[in-house]
C-alpha positions in Angstrom: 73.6 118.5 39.5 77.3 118.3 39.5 79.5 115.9 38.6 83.3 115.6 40.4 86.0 113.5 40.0 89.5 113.4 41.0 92.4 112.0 39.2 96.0 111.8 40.4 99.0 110.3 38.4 102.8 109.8 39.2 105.1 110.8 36.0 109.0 109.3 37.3 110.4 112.9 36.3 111.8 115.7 38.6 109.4 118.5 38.7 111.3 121.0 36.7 110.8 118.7 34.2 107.2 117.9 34.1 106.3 121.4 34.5 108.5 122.6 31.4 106.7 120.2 29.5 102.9 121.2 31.0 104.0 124.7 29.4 104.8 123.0 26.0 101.9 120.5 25.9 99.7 122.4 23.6 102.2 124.0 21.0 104.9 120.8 20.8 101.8 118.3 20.7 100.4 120.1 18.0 103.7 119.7 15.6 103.2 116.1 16.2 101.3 113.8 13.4 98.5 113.1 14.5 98.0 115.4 17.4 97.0 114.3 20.5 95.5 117.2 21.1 94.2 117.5 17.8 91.0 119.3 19.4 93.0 122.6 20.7 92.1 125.4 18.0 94.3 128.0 19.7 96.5 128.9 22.7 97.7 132.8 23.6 99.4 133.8 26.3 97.0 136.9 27.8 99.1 137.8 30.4 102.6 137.0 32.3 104.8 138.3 35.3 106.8 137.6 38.2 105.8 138.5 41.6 109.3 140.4 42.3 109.1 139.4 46.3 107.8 136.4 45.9 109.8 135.1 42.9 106.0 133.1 41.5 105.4 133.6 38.0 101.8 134.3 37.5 100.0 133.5 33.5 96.9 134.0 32.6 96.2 131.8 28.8 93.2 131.9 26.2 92.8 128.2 25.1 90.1 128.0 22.4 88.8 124.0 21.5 86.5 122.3 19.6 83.7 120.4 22.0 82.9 116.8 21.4 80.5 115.5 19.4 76.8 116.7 21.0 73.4 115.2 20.8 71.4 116.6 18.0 69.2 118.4 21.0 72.3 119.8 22.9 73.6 120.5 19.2 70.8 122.9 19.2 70.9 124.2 22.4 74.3 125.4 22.1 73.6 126.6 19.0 70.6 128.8 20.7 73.5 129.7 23.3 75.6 131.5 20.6 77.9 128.5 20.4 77.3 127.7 16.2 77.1 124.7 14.9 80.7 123.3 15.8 81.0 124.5 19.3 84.0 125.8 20.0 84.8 126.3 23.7 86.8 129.0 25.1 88.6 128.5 28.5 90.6 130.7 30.6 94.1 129.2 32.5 95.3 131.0 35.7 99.0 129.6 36.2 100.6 130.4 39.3 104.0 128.7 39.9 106.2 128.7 43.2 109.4 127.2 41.7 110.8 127.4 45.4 108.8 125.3 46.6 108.4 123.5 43.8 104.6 123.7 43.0 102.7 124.5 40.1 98.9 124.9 40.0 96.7 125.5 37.2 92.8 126.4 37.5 90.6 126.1 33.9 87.2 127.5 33.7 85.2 127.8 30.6 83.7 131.2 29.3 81.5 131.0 27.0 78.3 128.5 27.4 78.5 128.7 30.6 74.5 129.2 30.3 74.1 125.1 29.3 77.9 123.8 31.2 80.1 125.6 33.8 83.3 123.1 34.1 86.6 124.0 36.4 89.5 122.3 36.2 92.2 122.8 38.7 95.6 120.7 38.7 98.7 120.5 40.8 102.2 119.3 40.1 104.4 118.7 42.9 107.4 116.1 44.0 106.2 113.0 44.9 106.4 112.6 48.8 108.5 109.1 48.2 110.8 110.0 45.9 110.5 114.3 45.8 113.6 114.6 43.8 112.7 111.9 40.6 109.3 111.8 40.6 106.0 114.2 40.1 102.7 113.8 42.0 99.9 115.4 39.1 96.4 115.9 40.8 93.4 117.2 39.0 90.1 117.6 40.1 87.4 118.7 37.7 84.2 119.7 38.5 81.0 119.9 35.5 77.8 121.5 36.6 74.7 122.2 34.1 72.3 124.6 34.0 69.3 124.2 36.2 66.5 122.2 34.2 64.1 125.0 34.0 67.1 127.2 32.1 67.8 124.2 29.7 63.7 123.8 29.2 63.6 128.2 28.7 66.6 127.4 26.5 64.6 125.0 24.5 61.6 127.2 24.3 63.4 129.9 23.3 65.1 128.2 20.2 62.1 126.8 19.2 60.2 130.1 19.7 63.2 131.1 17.2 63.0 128.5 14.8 59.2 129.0 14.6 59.4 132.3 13.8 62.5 131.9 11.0 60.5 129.8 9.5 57.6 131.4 9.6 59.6 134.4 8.2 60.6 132.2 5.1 57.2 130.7 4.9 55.6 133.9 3.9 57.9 135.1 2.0 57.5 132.1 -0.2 53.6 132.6 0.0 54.1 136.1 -1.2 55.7 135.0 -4.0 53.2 132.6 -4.9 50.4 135.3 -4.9 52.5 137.2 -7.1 52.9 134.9 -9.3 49.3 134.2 -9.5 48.3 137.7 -9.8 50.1 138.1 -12.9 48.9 135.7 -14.7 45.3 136.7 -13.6 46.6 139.6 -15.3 47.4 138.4 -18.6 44.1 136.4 -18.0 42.2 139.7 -17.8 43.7 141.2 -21.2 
């Protein structure tokens, strides 16, 4: 199943100024008290350039975030899915900007637990066609697909199949121990 959904918003800034401040979200949000954005770990820059015919500036960003509070199950699944107990999702930003034509797009993917949740994010800035010089049109349009049922039921099996046998693991160790114990005191018995 996926779920889709579009969202469009008008900020009454030029362009240049909106997308100056898309690039800034995540480091001048994160010197405010409390954060907005109090969720974003991390941001690095992977990779930038300008297209020298073209004049676009292409970047590439690593955004690492903490996921929202999950179902004890899902909890567990992501766990299972390498995730740990407070899942932190990794996505990848592609930036490409035509400051010519004044438009800026950004596409989001995430890359890690992409086995339980594959989400893609992609959002526009450009001038709004009333007022092009003042205002900014934002579009975004996110897409969340899960994994197919039968990978989230193998998923499930497989992380109890796990558990079992951790426990299991512990289990006789402890049972080991007991039987040692009680050997040596049939030992002292014997003397």
């Amino acid at each position: 199943m996926v779920v889709s959904y579009t969202q469009e918003h008008v900020y009454r800034h030029p362009w240049h100024r909106v997308t100056a401040a898309a690039w800034r979200k995540f480091t001048e949000s994160a010197a405010s008290s409390p954060s907005p954005l109090s969720h974003i770990l991390d941001v690095h820059t992977l990779s930038r350039r300008v297209d020298a015919q073209s004049g676009h500036i292409h970047a590439v960003r690593a955004i690492a975030g903490r996921a929202p509070p999950l179902p004890l199950l899902l909890r567990g699944l992501v766990a299972a899915a390498g995730g740990g107990g407070d899942a932190v999702v990794l996505c990848v930003e592609h930036t490409a900007v035509d400051a010519a034509r004044r438009d800026m797009r950004v596409v989001s993917r995430n890359a890690n637990l992409r086995g339980l949740v594959h989400v893609e994010e992609a959002c526009s800035y450009r001038p709004h066609p009333e007022n092009p010089d003042e205002w900014t049109i934002f579009r975004q349009e996110t897409s969340i697909r899960c994994a197919p049922l039968a990978a989230v039921a193998n998923r499930v099996a497989e992380m109890v199949e796990r558990r079992c046998a951790e426990k299991f693991v512990e289990n006789a160790s402890k049972g080991r121990e007991v039987v040692e114990t009680i050997c040596e005191r049939l030992a002292i018995a014997d003397q």
